[in-house]
Short mmCIF file of C-alpha atoms in Angstrom, two decimals:
data_model
loop_
_atom_site.label_atom_id
_atom_site.label_comp_id
_atom_site.label_asym_id
_atom_site.label_seq_id
_atom_site.Cartn_x
_atom_site.Cartn_y
_atom_site.Cartn_z
CA MET A 1 131.15 95.53 95.34
CA ILE A 2 128.06 97.52 95.92
CA GLU A 3 130.36 100.73 96.23
CA LYS A 4 131.33 100.28 92.58
CA THR A 5 127.91 99.49 91.29
CA TYR A 6 125.96 102.23 93.18
CA PRO A 7 126.97 105.12 90.91
CA ILE A 8 125.69 103.16 87.93
CA THR A 9 122.49 102.42 89.74
CA GLU A 10 122.00 105.93 90.50
CA LYS A 11 122.36 106.91 86.93
CA LEU A 12 120.18 104.15 85.73
CA LEU A 13 117.42 104.99 88.09
CA ALA A 14 117.46 108.62 87.00
CA SER A 15 117.42 107.64 83.30
CA GLY A 16 114.41 105.08 84.09
CA LEU A 17 112.51 107.71 85.76
CA LYS A 18 112.96 110.04 82.80
CA SER A 19 111.75 107.36 80.29
CA THR A 20 108.91 106.37 82.70
CA GLN A 21 107.75 110.14 82.71
CA GLN A 22 108.10 110.31 78.79
CA LEU A 23 105.78 107.18 78.67
CA PHE A 24 103.35 108.80 81.01
CA GLN A 25 103.21 111.91 79.00
CA LEU A 26 102.66 109.93 75.81
CA LEU A 27 99.92 107.99 77.23
CA ASN A 28 98.28 111.08 78.47
CA SER A 29 98.45 112.47 74.83
CA GLU A 30 97.21 109.29 73.49
CA TYR A 31 94.12 109.67 76.13
CA GLU A 32 93.51 113.09 74.86
CA GLN A 33 93.58 112.11 71.12
CA LEU A 34 91.23 109.39 71.75
CA LYS A 35 88.91 111.67 73.63
CA GLN A 36 88.86 114.08 70.95
CA LYS A 37 88.69 111.59 68.18
CA THR A 38 90.39 114.09 65.70
CA ASP A 39 93.68 112.96 64.14
CA PRO A 40 94.45 109.27 63.48
CA THR A 41 97.96 110.30 62.26
CA ALA A 42 98.75 111.87 65.60
CA LEU A 43 97.80 108.57 67.13
CA SER A 44 100.09 106.68 64.77
CA THR A 45 102.86 109.11 65.88
CA LEU A 46 102.00 108.71 69.44
CA ALA A 47 102.23 104.70 69.06
CA ALA A 48 105.63 104.98 67.40
CA ASN A 49 106.92 107.22 70.16
CA LYS A 50 105.80 104.77 72.82
CA ARG A 51 107.39 101.88 71.10
CA GLU A 52 110.55 103.79 71.44
CA VAL A 53 110.25 104.57 74.84
CA VAL A 54 109.21 101.16 75.79
CA ALA A 55 112.35 99.74 74.25
CA GLN A 56 114.31 102.37 76.41
CA LEU A 57 112.62 101.00 79.49
CA GLU A 58 113.29 97.44 78.51
CA GLN A 59 117.00 98.31 78.14
CA PHE A 60 116.85 100.02 81.44
CA SER A 61 115.26 96.99 82.99
CA LYS A 62 117.78 94.59 81.76
CA GLN A 63 120.57 96.89 82.73
CA LEU A 64 119.15 97.19 86.40
CA GLY A 65 118.95 93.44 86.39
CA GLN A 66 122.45 93.09 85.58
CA VAL A 67 123.41 95.24 88.40
CA LEU A 68 121.01 93.53 90.82
CA ALA A 69 122.61 90.23 89.90
CA THR A 70 126.09 91.45 91.06
CA GLU A 71 124.54 91.37 94.57
CA LYS A 72 122.65 88.00 93.87
CA LEU A 73 119.36 89.85 93.72
CA LEU A 74 116.29 89.34 91.57
CA THR A 75 114.92 91.79 89.05
CA SER A 76 111.99 92.89 91.22
CA GLN A 77 110.63 95.55 93.45
CA GLU A 78 111.98 93.52 96.56
CA GLY A 79 115.26 93.18 94.58
CA VAL A 80 115.77 96.84 94.29
CA MET A 81 114.73 97.62 97.91
CA SER A 82 117.15 95.17 98.98
CA TYR A 83 120.02 96.53 96.93
CA LEU A 84 119.12 100.02 98.33
CA ALA A 85 119.19 98.70 101.71
CA LYS A 86 122.46 97.01 101.24
CA ALA A 87 123.83 100.45 99.90
CA LYS A 88 122.51 102.22 102.98
CA ALA A 89 124.16 99.80 105.15
CA ALA A 90 127.43 100.45 103.38
CA ASP A 91 126.99 104.15 104.45
CA ILE A 92 125.90 105.22 100.83
CA ASN A 93 123.33 108.15 100.82
CA ILE A 94 120.46 106.40 98.88
CA ALA A 95 117.99 109.34 99.25
CA SER A 96 117.83 110.54 95.53
CA SER A 97 118.00 106.72 94.34
CA LEU A 98 115.25 105.73 96.64
CA GLN A 99 113.08 108.66 95.64
CA CYS A 100 113.57 107.92 91.93
CA TRP A 101 112.50 104.24 92.53
CA LEU A 102 109.49 105.18 94.32
CA ASP A 103 108.50 107.65 91.75
CA ILE A 104 109.15 105.12 89.12
CA GLU A 105 106.82 102.63 90.78
CA ALA A 106 104.09 105.27 91.27
CA LEU A 107 104.25 106.36 87.67
CA CYS A 108 104.15 102.82 86.40
CA LYS A 109 100.96 102.07 88.30
CA LYS A 110 99.59 105.31 86.51
CA CYS A 111 100.83 104.21 83.24
CA ARG A 112 99.40 100.87 83.43
CA ALA A 113 96.02 102.16 84.39
CA LEU A 114 96.06 104.74 81.61
CA ASN A 115 97.22 102.07 79.01
CA GLU A 116 94.35 99.83 79.86
CA GLN A 117 91.84 102.62 79.65
CA ASN A 118 93.44 103.70 76.25
CA GLY A 119 93.38 100.06 75.18
CA ALA A 120 89.65 99.76 75.92
CA SER A 121 89.02 102.86 74.06
CA ILE A 122 90.73 101.87 70.99
CA ASP A 123 88.93 98.46 71.25
CA LEU A 124 85.70 100.21 71.50
CA LEU A 125 86.28 102.42 68.44
CA SER A 126 87.40 99.34 66.60
CA ARG A 127 84.31 97.48 67.32
CA HIS A 128 82.22 100.51 66.07
CA THR A 129 84.24 100.58 62.95
CA GLN A 130 83.77 96.89 62.19
CA ARG A 131 80.06 97.24 62.81
CA CYS A 132 79.74 100.10 60.38
CA LEU A 133 81.62 98.11 57.74
CA GLN A 134 79.28 95.15 58.23
CA VAL A 135 76.34 97.65 57.83
CA LEU A 136 77.72 99.06 54.64
CA ARG A 137 78.52 95.69 53.39
CA GLY A 138 74.89 94.63 53.95
CA LYS A 139 75.91 91.96 56.55
CA SER A 140 73.61 91.10 59.44
CA GLN A 141 74.76 92.72 62.64
CA LEU A 142 74.22 89.43 64.53
CA THR A 143 77.53 87.61 64.08
CA ALA A 144 76.08 84.11 64.18
CA THR A 145 72.72 82.56 62.93
CA TYR A 146 71.51 79.12 62.58
CA GLY A 147 70.64 77.50 59.18
CA PRO A 148 67.62 75.18 58.84
CA ASP A 149 69.77 72.12 59.53
CA GLY A 150 71.23 73.59 62.68
CA THR A 151 74.58 74.59 61.57
CA THR A 152 75.88 78.08 62.51
CA ARG A 153 76.53 80.72 59.88
CA SER A 154 78.17 83.82 60.22
CA VAL A 155 75.96 85.68 57.77
CA LEU A 156 72.60 84.52 56.43
CA PHE A 157 71.79 87.37 54.24
CA SER A 158 74.06 89.73 52.82
CA HIS A 159 74.11 92.28 49.85
CA THR A 160 76.45 95.19 49.55
CA LEU A 161 74.84 98.51 50.10
CA ILE A 162 77.58 100.49 48.47
CA SER A 163 81.03 99.60 46.66
CA VAL A 164 84.11 101.53 47.45
#
């Protein structure tokens, strides 16, 4: 059976590597945009492009899982390595597929780290924006205060500094 599914797997891995490389490039572009703090529309475009590539990667994962299931393997790193080992045992040249898989794994680790870094930057910018809005609205920068009866209040004194 592996002789029939291997050509499909080879194409899937090449396609998965291409999509992973696209995601890595988009995350790098997002990192640069966040670092420069220049164009919010560019960030929106990047986010939309990332969603498309992630959908492609989800499809890749689903299809790879179906191929692995034909050999009764789980969709995991171990499953892929077992599949490639079975293909090698069947005298199939797995060199290019193995390299694709190793490249996908390495890029995924880089993507995860870069995505976490970008997410932290976005969170920091969001918090800063919220604080600025609170100041403009005249709200206390402390998020919680206590009233005379001991109850927590989110804003003790508030008056709008400007109206938009």
